[in-house]
Short mmCIF file of C-alpha atoms in Angstrom, two decimals:
data_model
loop_
_atom_site.label_atom_id
_atom_site.label_comp_id
_atom_site.label_asym_id
_atom_site.label_seq_id
_atom_site.Cartn_x
_atom_site.Cartn_y
_atom_site.Cartn_z
CA MET F 1 -7.92 -4.25 8.95
CA THR F 2 -10.29 -3.55 6.07
CA ASN F 3 -11.08 -7.36 5.06
CA THR F 4 -11.76 -10.48 7.28
CA ILE F 5 -9.05 -12.63 8.35
CA ASP F 6 -10.18 -15.55 6.15
CA GLU F 7 -10.00 -13.22 2.97
CA LEU F 8 -6.12 -13.00 3.54
CA SER F 9 -5.47 -16.35 2.01
CA GLY F 10 -6.94 -15.25 -1.32
CA ALA F 11 -5.35 -11.92 -1.37
CA GLY F 12 -3.02 -10.97 -4.51
CA ALA F 13 -1.55 -8.17 -2.53
CA ILE F 14 -1.43 -7.32 1.08
CA LEU F 15 -0.95 -3.67 2.54
CA ILE F 16 0.08 -3.24 6.03
CA THR F 17 0.44 0.23 7.54
CA GLY F 18 0.64 1.51 11.27
CA SER F 19 0.50 -1.99 12.33
CA ASN F 20 2.52 -4.83 13.66
CA PRO F 21 0.35 -7.94 13.27
CA THR F 22 3.03 -10.35 14.23
CA ASP F 23 3.34 -8.90 17.54
CA ASN F 24 -0.23 -7.62 18.03
CA HIS F 25 -2.27 -10.02 16.17
CA PRO F 26 -0.53 -13.33 16.16
CA VAL F 27 -2.93 -15.10 14.24
CA ILE F 28 -3.21 -12.33 11.45
CA GLY F 29 0.45 -12.54 11.41
CA TYR F 30 0.59 -16.05 10.94
CA LYS F 31 -1.88 -15.70 7.96
CA ILE F 32 -0.28 -12.92 6.32
CA ARG F 33 2.91 -14.91 6.35
CA LYS F 34 0.88 -17.93 4.76
CA ALA F 35 -0.55 -15.92 2.13
CA VAL F 36 2.92 -14.57 1.16
CA ARG F 37 4.14 -18.18 0.92
CA ASN F 38 1.28 -18.84 -1.47
CA GLY F 39 2.16 -16.00 -3.73
CA ALA F 40 0.57 -12.83 -2.17
CA LYS F 41 2.72 -9.73 -2.65
CA LEU F 42 3.50 -7.86 0.58
CA ILE F 43 3.95 -4.09 1.07
CA VAL F 44 4.75 -2.82 4.08
CA ALA F 45 4.43 1.15 4.81
CA ASP F 46 5.82 1.95 8.30
CA PRO F 47 8.77 3.88 9.61
CA ARG F 48 9.67 0.88 11.76
CA HIS F 49 11.22 -2.15 10.76
CA ILE F 50 8.68 -4.60 12.01
CA PRO F 51 9.28 -8.40 11.56
CA LEU F 52 6.98 -8.54 8.45
CA VAL F 53 9.38 -6.21 6.53
CA ASP F 54 11.74 -9.31 6.32
CA THR F 55 9.29 -11.05 3.88
CA ALA F 56 7.85 -8.07 2.37
CA ASP F 57 8.23 -7.38 -1.47
CA VAL F 58 8.50 -3.63 -0.81
CA HIS F 59 9.06 -1.60 2.49
CA LEU F 60 7.97 1.77 2.11
CA GLN F 61 9.82 3.28 5.31
CA PHE F 62 8.46 6.71 5.18
CA LYS F 63 9.50 9.63 7.48
CA PRO F 64 7.22 9.66 10.57
CA GLY F 65 4.22 12.13 9.82
CA THR F 66 4.48 11.98 5.94
CA ASP F 67 2.03 9.03 5.29
CA VAL F 68 -0.69 11.02 3.77
CA ALA F 69 1.96 12.17 1.21
CA LEU F 70 2.96 8.58 0.52
CA PHE F 71 -0.59 7.29 -0.10
CA ASN F 72 -1.41 10.10 -2.28
CA GLY F 73 1.49 9.22 -4.23
CA LEU F 74 0.54 5.52 -4.75
CA VAL F 75 -2.81 6.80 -5.62
CA HIS F 76 -1.21 9.16 -8.26
CA VAL F 77 0.63 6.44 -9.78
CA ILE F 78 -2.25 4.16 -9.81
CA ILE F 79 -4.46 6.82 -11.71
CA LYS F 80 -1.43 7.68 -14.00
CA GLU F 81 -0.80 4.29 -15.10
CA ASP F 82 -4.58 3.48 -15.55
CA LEU F 83 -4.61 0.77 -13.05
CA GLN F 84 -7.62 1.46 -11.18
CA ASP F 85 -10.77 -0.48 -11.06
CA LYS F 86 -12.96 1.70 -13.40
CA GLU F 87 -16.28 -0.26 -12.79
CA TYR F 88 -15.88 -0.33 -9.03
CA ILE F 89 -15.06 3.54 -9.23
CA GLU F 90 -18.26 4.29 -11.40
CA ASN F 91 -20.88 1.99 -9.25
CA ARG F 92 -19.34 2.69 -5.72
CA THR F 93 -17.63 6.02 -5.43
CA GLN F 94 -18.39 9.70 -5.34
CA GLY F 95 -16.10 12.49 -5.82
CA TYR F 96 -13.44 10.38 -7.92
CA LYS F 97 -12.61 13.33 -10.06
CA TYR F 98 -11.89 15.51 -6.95
CA LEU F 99 -9.51 12.73 -5.83
CA GLU F 100 -7.78 12.80 -9.07
CA GLN F 101 -7.12 16.54 -8.70
CA ILE F 102 -5.92 16.44 -5.33
CA VAL F 103 -3.23 13.59 -5.99
CA ALA F 104 -2.20 15.17 -9.40
CA LYS F 105 0.96 16.91 -7.95
CA TYR F 106 2.25 13.86 -5.77
CA THR F 107 4.30 12.54 -8.22
CA PRO F 108 6.73 9.81 -7.16
CA ALA F 109 9.73 12.38 -7.10
CA TYR F 110 7.62 14.70 -5.12
CA VAL F 111 6.46 12.19 -2.63
CA SER F 112 10.30 10.89 -2.52
CA GLU F 113 11.29 14.32 -1.34
CA ILE F 114 8.76 14.74 1.29
CA THR F 115 8.61 11.02 2.69
CA GLY F 116 12.18 9.77 1.94
CA VAL F 117 11.04 6.75 0.17
CA PRO F 118 12.68 6.11 -3.21
CA ALA F 119 10.62 6.94 -6.29
CA GLU F 120 11.21 3.48 -7.58
CA ASP F 121 9.81 1.74 -4.41
CA ILE F 122 6.57 4.05 -4.66
CA ILE F 123 6.11 2.98 -8.36
CA THR F 124 6.58 -0.48 -7.45
CA ALA F 125 4.26 -0.52 -4.54
CA ALA F 126 1.42 1.01 -6.50
CA ARG F 127 1.75 -1.38 -9.10
CA LEU F 128 1.80 -4.37 -6.78
CA PHE F 129 -1.25 -2.94 -4.95
CA ALA F 130 -3.28 -2.04 -8.03
#
């Protein structure tokens, strides 16, 4: 988890990957469900059908071992559609131009072939998360 539990209540979007919070961290699972009831968008990226998939806006059910391609595809869409936080990037990151070069080939269609996730779902998830 990259944020505190208390920050979930104010989240606009929540991305879960490689975790099953309702089973492994019931308090966090409860707070995620509460945030969704209060309007947060939920994206689950997991090959499994975990319980939170049932309340997710998008389930990115990728083939095992293809998660890096999936996340590169999400970043590709965010950059291509100019949805990134430019001020944050300018002030708090290094090597952003390198990232742009790396993800340039990870179009939704290309990522879909690798991961098995429909291109439309990749685009939708990227827009929700951005």
